[in-house]
Amino acid sequence: MITGAPMLSCSGLTLTVPGRTLCRDVAFDVRAGECWIVVGPNGAGKSTLLLTLAGLRSPAAGTITLGGDGIANLAPRRRAQRLGFLPQDTFDAFPATALEIALGGRHPHVPRWHPESAEDVRLARAALAAVGMSDAAMRDVQTLSGGERRRVALATLLAQDPAVLLLDEPTHHLDVAHEVRSLQLLANLVHNRGRAVVMALHDLTLAARHATHVVLMGCDKVEAGVAGELLNAEKLSALYGQALVAVAHPRGTAFLPV
Amino acid sequence: MHRFPNWLVLTVFAIAALAAFAFALTAGSVDIGVAAVARALWASADNAGAGYAVVRELRLPRAAAAFAVGGLLALAGTIMQVLLRNPLADPYVLGLSGGAACGALAALLAGAAALVTPAAFAGALLSTGIVFGLARGSGTWAPTRLLLTGVVVATGWGALIMLILTTAPEAQVRGMLFWLIGDLSGASRGGAGLLALAGVLAVALFFARDATLLARGDMVAASLGVSVRGTTLALHALAALATAVAVTLAGSVGFVGLVIPHAVRLIVGNDQRWLMPAAVLAGGALLTFADTVARTLVAPAQLPVGVLTAVVGVPLFLWLLRRSVR
């Protein structure tokens, strides 16, 4: 694999929530063409880590740089041109069409007082098509199912088209077919278009299929590194406190609870 | 979701606003024809015919004030609904109107009629300051805490208002009631109101796209490049300023700020670039129309326009609410 300069890196990262330290002194570099998957038990701090990496939350200590710039010093708009974030849950208080929601992804690229260009609309429509929501473009998102809304949220991130994509459980609410398709979509961005992805995922089998690197986020220990070294039954069993065995198949490895 | 083209909706609302102005200028106890009204509007005072004074000095400033108040309240309501992510929010939800009324009533009670306007404006801003000061937690304002603080502060103002009403001399109570319900019969600063409306709308439109994204939550907005803190603060300030000006001009006219944003959103959607100007036109047109009806319906007596907007607004809003739960 070609390794260039890190697109997103963190060093000396310490994360705390009121009354608890989630991790201490974590460091890793994310480069183009890498897919980092964060796994770990509930409450270990996966979402907090992603939020912090996205520049939406300040760490207790440590620095995060996006393409060499300190993320805290970047204006939100500049940051959003280069880094996108899919939250675990999105909600819509008011009616809006799926196309309007997806067009929101173009916000950092459209100057103030300017309308979205035909190219922006084309990108938003292409993003909806990529997640299989073309037919719902003019539907009110409030009438869509949880999984469909999730796909529209993913389309927003695709329309934003940042170099670094951070996703908090992108497959949340999705059926198995769309789970596989969505992750394949992200894998294509990573491998064919040189994007970098960092995402939290609960499905270990899908994680094993797509991860080039992993962050094992335990309650007392955090390890980050190459997937081949860290993503095995022994490490995962210890991480979750649940015995798991790796079941090998020509198409990948599944982790079976025993 | 089927919608009419937004430019068409905006054009229709603009025509409705012009029609409301025409109605306001021609209707009244003195019968002045359309031609005479037009002459009064464009001719200079020397060669104007009959009715010049009525049109230029009574009806036009009052129509302008009504349009400004309606537009300001609709815009403030639109902004508050986005900021609190709640379609039931209105310009008064954070207790601002109570503060303004307290200021005005205190000035009336003290016999300082000249101070009523500045006192109302000061009361509105004071109330906003209190709510934002108290609801501030770790540098951010969560909608729920703001709402709760606003509701409690509003209750406090309500108690103060009752206290003033019960201790005020009988002769003053009637004037005070008109202030509380919202009334344009004394409004004389229509031009200033329109200027304030134009200014607030222009600044609001600067933030329109950010506001649309804020409706989807602080997190989503921030991840799409919105400076959440600055934008939220600016929008809150704009809404408070708009409401303070409106309340100072006409007292607490109800329901325009609640129903208009909600109704207009059903037509143009939640894209604030369209919703903000559309709500301003619709709110202005509605209040100009309603105020003209209020002063001609039982002429020569004048109803406070707030009564009329509430009488029309309550059933309309209940209908909208029922429609949305289905």
Coordinates of C-alpha atoms in Angstrom, one line a residue:
Chain A
M1 CA 0.0 0.0 0.0
I2 CA 1.2 3.5 -0.8
T3 CA 1.5 5.6 2.3
G4 CA 1.6 9.3 2.0
A5 CA 1.4 12.1 4.6
P6 CA -1.3 11.5 7.3
M7 CA -4.6 13.1 6.4
L8 CA -5.8 12.9 10.0
S9 CA -3.7 12.3 13.0
C10 CA -4.0 12.4 16.8
S11 CA -1.4 12.3 19.4
G12 CA -1.4 12.3 23.2
L13 CA -5.1 12.2 23.0
T14 CA -6.9 12.0 26.4
L15 CA -10.7 11.9 26.4
T16 CA -12.8 12.4 29.5
V17 CA -16.5 12.5 30.2
P18 CA -17.8 13.8 33.6
G19 CA -16.5 11.4 36.3
R20 CA -14.5 9.1 33.9
T21 CA -11.4 9.0 31.7
L22 CA -12.2 7.1 28.5
C23 CA -8.7 6.9 27.2
R24 CA -5.2 8.3 27.8
D25 CA -2.4 9.2 25.5
V26 CA -3.9 7.7 22.3
A27 CA -2.0 8.3 19.0
F28 CA -2.5 7.2 15.5
D29 CA -2.2 8.5 11.9
V30 CA -4.9 8.0 9.2
R31 CA -3.7 8.1 5.6
A32 CA -5.3 8.1 2.2
G33 CA -6.6 4.7 1.3
E34 CA -7.0 3.5 4.9
C35 CA -10.2 2.3 6.5
W36 CA -10.0 2.6 10.3
I37 CA -12.7 0.8 12.2
V38 CA -13.3 1.5 15.9
V39 CA -14.7 -1.4 17.8
G40 CA -15.4 -1.9 21.5
P41 CA -18.1 -2.4 24.1
N42 CA -21.0 0.0 24.8
G43 CA -19.9 3.1 26.7
A44 CA -16.2 2.7 25.9
G45 CA -16.1 6.1 24.2
K46 CA -16.3 5.3 20.5
S47 CA -18.7 8.1 19.7
T48 CA -16.7 10.5 21.9
L49 CA -13.5 9.6 20.0
L50 CA -15.2 10.2 16.6
L51 CA -16.7 13.5 17.7
T52 CA -13.3 14.6 19.0
L53 CA -11.5 13.5 15.8
A54 CA -14.2 15.4 13.9
G55 CA -13.3 18.6 15.7
L56 CA -16.8 18.9 17.3
R57 CA -15.6 18.3 20.8
S58 CA -12.4 19.4 22.6
P59 CA -10.2 16.7 24.0
A60 CA -9.0 16.8 27.6
A61 CA -5.5 16.7 26.3
G62 CA -3.7 16.0 23.0
T63 CA -3.7 17.4 19.5
I64 CA -5.6 16.5 16.3
T65 CA -4.4 17.6 13.0
L66 CA -6.2 17.5 9.7
G67 CA -3.8 17.5 6.8
G68 CA -1.2 19.2 9.0
D69 CA -3.5 21.9 10.4
G70 CA -4.6 21.8 14.0
I71 CA -8.3 21.0 13.8
A72 CA -9.3 23.3 16.6
N73 CA -7.8 26.3 14.6
L74 CA -9.7 25.5 11.4
A75 CA -12.8 27.5 10.7
P76 CA -15.9 25.2 10.7
R77 CA -16.4 25.8 7.0
R78 CA -12.8 25.0 6.0
R79 CA -12.9 21.9 8.2
A80 CA -16.2 20.7 6.6
Q81 CA -14.7 21.0 3.2
R82 CA -12.1 18.4 4.1
L83 CA -13.7 16.3 6.8
G84 CA -17.3 15.0 7.1
F85 CA -19.0 13.4 10.0
L86 CA -22.1 11.1 10.2
P87 CA -23.5 11.2 13.7
Q88 CA -25.0 8.1 15.3
D89 CA -28.5 9.6 15.0
T90 CA -29.9 12.4 13.0
F91 CA -33.3 13.9 13.5
D92 CA -35.5 16.3 11.5
A93 CA -37.8 18.6 13.4
F94 CA -39.3 20.0 10.3
P95 CA -40.4 18.6 6.9
A96 CA -37.8 18.6 4.1
T97 CA -37.3 16.5 1.0
A98 CA -34.6 13.9 0.9
L99 CA -32.9 16.0 -1.9
E100 CA -32.9 19.1 0.4
I101 CA -31.3 17.1 3.1
A102 CA -28.6 15.7 0.8
L103 CA -28.0 19.1 -0.7
G104 CA -27.1 20.2 2.9
G105 CA -23.9 18.3 2.3
R106 CA -22.9 20.9 -0.3
H107 CA -23.2 23.7 2.3
P108 CA -19.4 24.1 3.0
H109 CA -18.7 24.3 -0.7
V110 CA -21.3 26.9 -1.6
P111 CA -20.3 30.5 -0.9
R112 CA -22.7 32.6 1.2
W113 CA -25.5 34.4 -0.7
H114 CA -25.0 31.9 -3.6
P115 CA -27.6 29.4 -4.5
E116 CA -26.5 25.8 -5.0
S117 CA -25.3 25.3 -8.5
A118 CA -26.6 22.7 -11.0
E119 CA -23.4 20.8 -10.2
D120 CA -24.3 20.7 -6.5
V121 CA -27.7 19.4 -7.3
R122 CA -26.2 16.8 -9.6
L123 CA -23.8 15.6 -6.8
A124 CA -26.7 15.4 -4.3
R125 CA -28.8 13.4 -6.7
A126 CA -25.8 11.1 -7.5
A127 CA -25.3 10.6 -3.7
L128 CA -29.0 9.7 -3.3
A129 CA -28.7 7.3 -6.2
A130 CA -25.6 5.7 -4.6
V131 CA -27.6 4.8 -1.5
G132 CA -30.6 3.7 -3.5
M133 CA -32.8 6.6 -2.6
S134 CA -33.3 8.2 -6.0
D135 CA -37.0 7.5 -6.1
A136 CA -37.4 9.1 -2.7
A137 CA -35.6 12.4 -3.6
M138 CA -38.8 14.5 -3.4
R139 CA -40.3 12.7 -0.5
D140 CA -40.5 14.2 3.0
V141 CA -37.8 12.7 5.2
Q142 CA -40.3 12.7 8.1
T143 CA -42.3 10.0 6.2
L144 CA -39.3 7.8 5.6
S145 CA -38.4 4.7 7.7
G146 CA -35.4 4.7 10.1
G147 CA -33.2 2.8 7.6
E148 CA -34.2 5.1 4.7
R149 CA -33.4 8.2 6.8
R150 CA -30.1 6.7 7.6
R151 CA -29.3 6.2 4.0
V152 CA -30.3 9.9 3.3
A153 CA -27.9 10.9 6.0
L154 CA -25.2 8.9 4.4
A155 CA -26.0 10.5 1.1
T156 CA -25.5 13.9 2.7
L157 CA -22.0 12.9 3.7
L158 CA -21.4 11.5 0.2
A159 CA -22.6 14.8 -1.3
Q160 CA -20.2 16.7 1.0
D161 CA -17.4 14.6 -0.5
P162 CA -14.7 15.2 2.0
A163 CA -11.2 13.7 2.0
V164 CA -11.7 12.3 5.5
L165 CA -15.0 10.6 6.4
L166 CA -15.9 9.9 10.0
L167 CA -18.9 7.7 10.6
D168 CA -20.6 6.7 13.9
E169 CA -22.3 3.4 13.2
P170 CA -23.2 4.0 9.6
T171 CA -25.1 0.7 9.4
H172 CA -27.4 1.6 12.4
H173 CA -31.0 0.9 11.3
L174 CA -30.0 -0.7 8.0
D175 CA -31.1 -4.1 6.8
V176 CA -28.4 -6.6 6.0
A177 CA -28.4 -5.9 2.2
H178 CA -28.0 -2.1 2.7
E179 CA -25.5 -2.8 5.5
V180 CA -23.3 -4.6 3.0
R181 CA -23.9 -2.1 0.2
S182 CA -23.2 1.0 2.3
L183 CA -19.9 -0.4 3.6
Q184 CA -18.9 -1.4 0.0
L185 CA -19.7 2.1 -1.1
L186 CA -17.3 3.4 1.6
A187 CA -14.7 0.8 0.7
N188 CA -14.8 2.0 -2.9
L189 CA -14.2 5.6 -1.8
V190 CA -11.2 4.4 0.2
H191 CA -9.6 2.1 -2.3
N192 CA -10.5 3.8 -5.6
R193 CA -10.6 7.5 -4.7
G194 CA -8.0 7.8 -2.0
R195 CA -10.4 8.8 0.7
A196 CA -9.7 8.0 4.4
V197 CA -12.5 6.5 6.6
V198 CA -12.7 6.2 10.3
M199 CA -15.9 4.5 11.6
A200 CA -17.4 2.9 14.6
L201 CA -19.0 -0.5 13.9
H202 CA -20.6 -3.2 15.9
D203 CA -20.6 -5.9 13.3
L204 CA -17.2 -7.6 13.7
T205 CA -17.6 -9.7 10.5
L206 CA -18.1 -6.6 8.4
A207 CA -15.3 -4.9 10.3
A208 CA -13.0 -7.8 9.5
R209 CA -13.9 -7.5 5.8
H210 CA -13.3 -3.8 5.4
A211 CA -10.8 -2.7 8.1
T212 CA -7.2 -1.9 7.1
H213 CA -6.7 -0.6 10.6
V214 CA -8.6 -0.9 13.9
V215 CA -8.9 1.0 17.1
L216 CA -9.8 -1.5 19.9
M217 CA -11.5 0.7 22.4
G218 CA -11.8 -1.0 25.8
C219 CA -12.9 0.3 29.1
D220 CA -9.4 0.3 30.5
K221 CA -7.1 0.1 27.4
V222 CA -7.1 1.4 23.9
E223 CA -5.0 -0.1 21.1
A224 CA -4.7 1.2 17.6
G225 CA -3.0 -0.4 14.7
V226 CA -3.0 -2.7 11.6
A227 CA -6.1 -4.9 11.4
G228 CA -4.1 -8.0 10.7
E229 CA -2.4 -7.7 14.1
L230 CA -5.3 -6.6 16.3
L231 CA -8.5 -8.0 14.8
N232 CA -8.4 -11.6 16.1
A233 CA -10.6 -13.8 18.3
E234 CA -8.2 -13.5 21.3
K235 CA -8.1 -9.7 21.3
L236 CA -11.8 -9.3 20.7
S237 CA -12.8 -11.8 23.4
A238 CA -10.7 -9.9 25.9
L239 CA -12.1 -6.5 24.6
Y240 CA -15.8 -7.5 25.0
G241 CA -15.4 -9.9 27.9
Q242 CA -17.2 -12.4 25.7
A243 CA -15.6 -15.5 24.2
L244 CA -15.5 -15.4 20.4
V245 CA -14.1 -17.8 17.9
A246 CA -13.0 -16.8 14.4
V247 CA -14.7 -18.9 11.7
A248 CA -12.8 -18.7 8.4
H249 CA -14.6 -18.8 5.1
P250 CA -13.1 -18.1 1.6
R251 CA -15.1 -14.8 1.6
G252 CA -13.9 -13.6 5.0
T253 CA -13.8 -14.2 8.7
A254 CA -16.8 -14.3 11.0
F255 CA -16.6 -14.0 14.7
L256 CA -19.0 -16.3 16.5
P257 CA -19.9 -15.9 20.1
V258 CA -19.5 -19.1 22.1
Chain B
M1 CA -43.8 16.1 -1.5
H2 CA -45.5 18.4 -3.9
R3 CA -44.8 22.1 -3.7
F4 CA -45.5 25.2 -5.7
P5 CA -42.4 26.9 -7.0
N6 CA -41.1 29.2 -4.3
W7 CA -40.8 32.3 -6.4
L8 CA -44.5 31.9 -7.3
V9 CA -45.4 31.7 -3.6
L10 CA -43.3 34.8 -2.8
T11 CA -45.0 36.7 -5.7
V12 CA -48.4 35.7 -4.5
F13 CA -47.5 36.8 -0.9
A14 CA -46.1 40.1 -2.2
I15 CA -49.4 40.8 -4.1
A16 CA -51.3 39.9 -1.0
A17 CA -49.2 42.4 0.9
L18 CA -50.0 45.1 -1.6
A19 CA -53.7 44.3 -1.5
A20 CA -53.7 44.5 2.2
F21 CA -52.1 48.0 2.0
A22 CA -54.7 49.0 -0.6
F23 CA -57.4 47.8 1.7
A24 CA -55.9 49.6 4.7
L25 CA -55.6 52.9 2.8
T26 CA -59.1 52.9 1.3
A27 CA -61.2 51.5 4.2
G28 CA -62.3 53.6 7.1
S29 CA -65.0 55.9 8.4
V30 CA -64.1 58.7 6.0
D31 CA -65.1 57.6 2.5
I32 CA -62.1 58.2 0.2
G33 CA -62.1 56.8 -3.3
V34 CA -59.2 54.8 -4.8
A35 CA -58.3 57.7 -7.1
A36 CA -58.2 60.1 -4.1
V37 CA -56.0 57.7 -2.2
A38 CA -53.6 57.4 -5.1
R39 CA -53.5 61.2 -5.4
A40 CA -52.9 61.6 -1.7
L41 CA -50.0 59.1 -2.0
W42 CA -48.2 60.7 -4.9
A43 CA -49.2 64.4 -4.9
S44 CA -47.6 67.0 -2.7
A45 CA -49.5 68.5 0.1
D46 CA -50.3 71.8 -1.8
N47 CA -52.4 70.4 -4.6
A48 CA -53.8 67.3 -2.8
G49 CA -57.5 67.0 -2.6
A50 CA -59.7 65.9 0.3
G51 CA -58.6 63.0 2.4
Y52 CA -54.9 63.8 2.0
A53 CA -54.4 64.2 5.8
V54 CA -56.4 61.0 6.6
V55 CA -54.5 58.9 4.1
R56 CA -51.0 60.3 4.7
E57 CA -51.2 61.0 8.4
L58 CA -53.6 58.3 9.8
R59 CA -54.0 55.3 7.5
L60 CA -50.5 55.1 5.9
P61 CA -48.5 55.2 9.1
R62 CA -50.8 52.7 10.8
A63 CA -50.7 50.3 7.8
A64 CA -47.0 50.6 7.8
A65 CA -46.8 49.9 11.5
A66 CA -49.2 46.9 11.2
F67 CA -47.1 45.5 8.3
A68 CA -43.9 46.0 10.2
V69 CA -45.3 44.4 13.4
G70 CA -46.7 41.4 11.5
G71 CA -43.5 40.9 9.6
L72 CA -41.3 41.2 12.6
L73 CA -43.3 38.8 14.7
A74 CA -43.5 36.2 11.8
L75 CA -39.8 36.5 11.3
A76 CA -39.0 36.2 15.0
G77 CA -41.3 33.2 15.2
T78 CA -39.6 31.5 12.3
I79 CA -36.2 32.0 13.9
M80 CA -37.4 30.8 17.3
Q81 CA -38.9 27.7 15.9
V82 CA -35.6 26.8 14.2
L83 CA -33.5 27.6 17.3
L84 CA -35.7 25.6 19.6
R85 CA -36.3 23.0 17.0
N86 CA -39.9 23.2 18.0
P87 CA -42.8 24.1 15.6
L88 CA -44.8 25.4 18.7
A89 CA -42.3 28.1 19.6
D90 CA -43.3 31.7 19.1
P91 CA -41.6 35.1 19.6
Y92 CA -42.9 35.3 23.2
V93 CA -41.9 31.8 24.3
L94 CA -38.9 33.1 26.2
G95 CA -40.9 35.6 28.2
L96 CA -39.9 38.7 26.2
S97 CA -43.4 40.1 25.8
G98 CA -44.0 39.9 29.6
G99 CA -40.8 42.0 30.1
A100 CA -42.0 44.6 27.6
A101 CA -45.5 44.7 29.1
C102 CA -44.1 45.1 32.6
G103 CA -41.9 48.0 31.4
A104 CA -44.7 49.7 29.7
L105 CA -47.2 49.2 32.5
A106 CA -44.7 50.5 35.1
A107 CA -44.2 53.6 33.0
L108 CA -48.0 54.1 32.7
L109 CA -48.4 53.6 36.5
A110 CA -45.7 56.1 37.2
G111 CA -47.6 58.5 35.0
A112 CA -44.7 58.8 32.6
A113 CA -46.5 58.3 29.3
A114 CA -43.6 59.6 27.3
L115 CA -41.4 56.8 28.7
V116 CA -43.8 53.9 27.8
T117 CA -42.0 53.1 24.5
P118 CA -38.4 53.1 25.8
A119 CA -39.6 51.3 29.0
A120 CA -41.2 48.6 26.9
F121 CA -38.1 48.2 24.8
A122 CA -35.9 48.1 27.9
G123 CA -38.2 45.5 29.6
A124 CA -38.0 43.2 26.5
L125 CA -34.2 43.3 26.4
L126 CA -34.0 42.9 30.2
S127 CA -36.1 39.8 30.0
T128 CA -34.0 38.4 27.2
G129 CA -30.9 39.1 29.2
I130 CA -32.3 37.4 32.3
V131 CA -33.3 34.3 30.4
F132 CA -30.0 33.9 28.6
G133 CA -28.0 34.7 31.7
L134 CA -29.8 32.1 33.7
A135 CA -30.1 29.4 31.1
R136 CA -26.4 29.5 30.1
G137 CA -24.6 26.3 31.0
S138 CA -21.0 25.6 30.1
G139 CA -21.1 28.2 27.4
T140 CA -24.0 26.8 25.4
W141 CA -27.8 27.2 25.5
A142 CA -29.6 24.0 25.2
P143 CA -33.1 24.5 23.8
T144 CA -34.9 22.7 26.7
R145 CA -33.2 24.7 29.4
L146 CA -33.8 27.9 27.5
L147 CA -37.5 27.0 27.1
L148 CA -37.9 26.1 30.8
T149 CA -36.1 29.3 31.9
G150 CA -38.2 31.3 29.5
V151 CA -41.5 29.8 30.7
V152 CA -40.6 30.4 34.4
V153 CA -39.4 34.0 33.8
A154 CA -42.7 34.6 31.8
T155 CA -44.7 33.4 34.8
G156 CA -42.8 35.9 36.9
W157 CA -43.6 38.8 34.6
G158 CA -47.2 37.6 34.6
A159 CA -47.4 37.9 38.3
L160 CA -45.8 41.4 38.2
I161 CA -48.3 42.5 35.5
M162 CA -51.2 41.3 37.7
L163 CA -49.7 43.2 40.7
I164 CA -49.5 46.4 38.6
L165 CA -53.1 45.9 37.3
T166 CA -54.6 45.4 40.7
T167 CA -52.8 48.4 42.2
A168 CA -53.3 50.8 39.3
P169 CA -56.0 53.5 39.4
E170 CA -59.2 52.4 37.7
A171 CA -58.8 54.9 34.9
Q172 CA -55.5 53.6 33.8
V173 CA -56.4 49.9 33.7
R174 CA -58.2 50.1 30.4
G175 CA -55.2 51.6 28.6
M176 CA -53.0 48.9 30.2
L177 CA -55.2 46.1 29.0
F178 CA -55.0 47.4 25.4
W179 CA -51.2 47.3 25.8
L180 CA -51.4 43.7 27.0
I181 CA -53.6 42.4 24.2
G182 CA -51.8 44.1 21.4
D183 CA -53.2 47.2 19.7
L184 CA -52.1 49.4 16.8
S185 CA -54.4 52.4 17.4
G186 CA -51.6 54.4 18.9
A187 CA -48.9 53.1 16.6
S188 CA -47.2 56.1 15.0
R189 CA -43.7 54.9 14.1
G190 CA -44.6 52.8 11.1
G191 CA -41.7 54.0 9.0
A192 CA -39.2 53.1 11.7
G193 CA -40.8 49.8 12.1
L194 CA -40.5 49.0 8.4
L195 CA -36.8 50.1 8.5
A196 CA -36.2 47.7 11.5
L197 CA -38.0 44.9 9.6
A198 CA -35.8 45.4 6.5
G199 CA -32.7 45.5 8.6
V200 CA -33.5 42.4 10.6
L201 CA -34.6 40.5 7.5
A202 CA -31.4 41.3 5.7
V203 CA -29.2 40.1 8.6
A204 CA -31.4 37.0 9.1
L205 CA -31.0 36.1 5.4
F206 CA -27.3 36.3 5.8
F207 CA -27.6 33.4 8.2
A208 CA -30.5 31.7 6.3
R209 CA -28.7 28.6 5.0
D210 CA -27.0 28.1 8.4
A211 CA -30.4 28.3 10.1
T212 CA -31.8 25.7 7.8
L213 CA -29.0 23.3 8.9
L214 CA -29.4 24.3 12.6
A215 CA -32.9 22.9 12.4
R216 CA -31.3 19.5 12.0
G217 CA -29.4 19.7 15.2
D218 CA -26.2 21.5 16.4
M219 CA -24.1 18.4 15.7
V220 CA -25.2 18.0 12.0
A221 CA -24.9 21.8 11.5
A222 CA -21.4 21.9 12.9
S223 CA -20.3 18.9 10.9
L224 CA -21.5 20.7 7.7
G225 CA -19.4 23.8 8.5
V226 CA -21.8 26.0 10.4
S227 CA -20.3 28.1 13.3
V228 CA -23.0 26.9 15.6
R229 CA -22.2 29.1 18.6
G230 CA -21.9 32.4 16.7
T231 CA -24.9 31.7 14.4
T232 CA -27.1 30.7 17.3
L233 CA -26.2 33.8 19.3
A234 CA -26.8 36.1 16.3
L235 CA -30.1 34.5 15.5
H236 CA -31.3 34.7 19.1
A237 CA -30.3 38.4 19.2
L238 CA -32.1 39.0 15.9
A239 CA -35.3 37.3 17.1
A240 CA -35.2 39.2 20.4
L241 CA -34.6 42.6 18.6
A242 CA -37.4 41.9 16.1
T243 CA -39.8 41.0 18.9
A244 CA -38.8 43.9 21.1
V245 CA -39.5 46.4 18.3
A246 CA -42.8 44.7 17.5
V247 CA -44.0 44.7 21.1
T248 CA -42.8 48.3 21.6
L249 CA -44.9 49.4 18.5
A250 CA -48.1 47.5 19.2
G251 CA -48.0 45.5 22.5
S252 CA -48.2 41.8 22.6
V253 CA -50.1 40.9 19.4
G254 CA -50.6 37.1 19.6
F255 CA -50.6 34.2 17.2
V256 CA -49.0 35.9 14.2
G257 CA -45.6 34.8 15.3
L258 CA -46.8 31.2 16.0
V259 CA -49.3 30.5 13.2
I260 CA -47.6 32.3 10.2
P261 CA -44.3 30.5 10.3
H262 CA -46.0 27.2 10.8
A263 CA -48.5 27.8 8.0
V264 CA -46.0 29.2 5.5
R265 CA -43.7 26.3 6.2
L266 CA -46.4 24.0 5.0
I267 CA -46.3 25.8 1.7
V268 CA -42.6 26.6 1.1
G269 CA -40.9 24.0 3.3
N270 CA -38.2 24.7 5.8
D271 CA -35.5 26.3 3.6
Q272 CA -35.0 29.5 5.5
R273 CA -33.9 31.4 2.4
W274 CA -37.5 31.2 1.2
L275 CA -39.3 30.7 4.5
M276 CA -38.0 33.9 6.1
P277 CA -39.1 36.4 3.4
A278 CA -42.3 34.5 2.8
A279 CA -43.2 34.6 6.5
V280 CA -42.4 38.3 6.6
L281 CA -44.7 39.1 3.6
A282 CA -47.5 36.8 4.9
G283 CA -47.3 38.1 8.5
G284 CA -47.2 41.7 7.4
A285 CA -50.1 41.2 5.0
L286 CA -52.2 39.4 7.6
L287 CA -51.7 41.9 10.3
T288 CA -52.3 44.9 8.0
F289 CA -55.5 43.2 6.9
A290 CA -56.6 42.2 10.4
D291 CA -55.9 45.7 11.8
T292 CA -58.0 47.3 9.1
V293 CA -60.8 45.0 9.9
A294 CA -60.3 45.7 13.6
R295 CA -60.7 49.4 13.2
T296 CA -63.6 49.3 10.7
L297 CA -65.7 46.3 11.9
V298 CA -67.5 48.1 14.8
A299 CA -66.5 51.7 13.8
P300 CA -66.3 54.2 15.2
A301 CA -65.2 51.9 18.1
Q302 CA -61.8 50.2 17.4
L303 CA -61.1 46.6 18.5
P304 CA -57.6 45.8 19.6
V305 CA -56.0 43.9 16.7
G306 CA -54.7 41.3 19.2
V307 CA -58.2 40.2 19.9
L308 CA -58.9 39.6 16.2
T309 CA -55.6 37.7 15.6
A310 CA -56.4 35.5 18.6
V311 CA -60.0 34.9 17.5
V312 CA -58.8 33.9 14.0
G313 CA -55.5 32.3 15.2
V314 CA -56.8 29.9 17.8
P315 CA -59.1 27.8 15.5
L316 CA -56.6 28.1 12.6
F317 CA -53.8 26.8 14.8
L318 CA -55.9 24.0 16.3
W319 CA -56.8 22.9 12.8
L320 CA -53.1 22.9 11.7
L321 CA -52.2 20.9 14.8
R322 CA -54.9 18.3 14.1
R323 CA -53.8 18.1 10.5
S324 CA -50.2 17.5 11.5
V325 CA -50.9 14.6 13.9
R326 CA -52.8 12.7 11.3

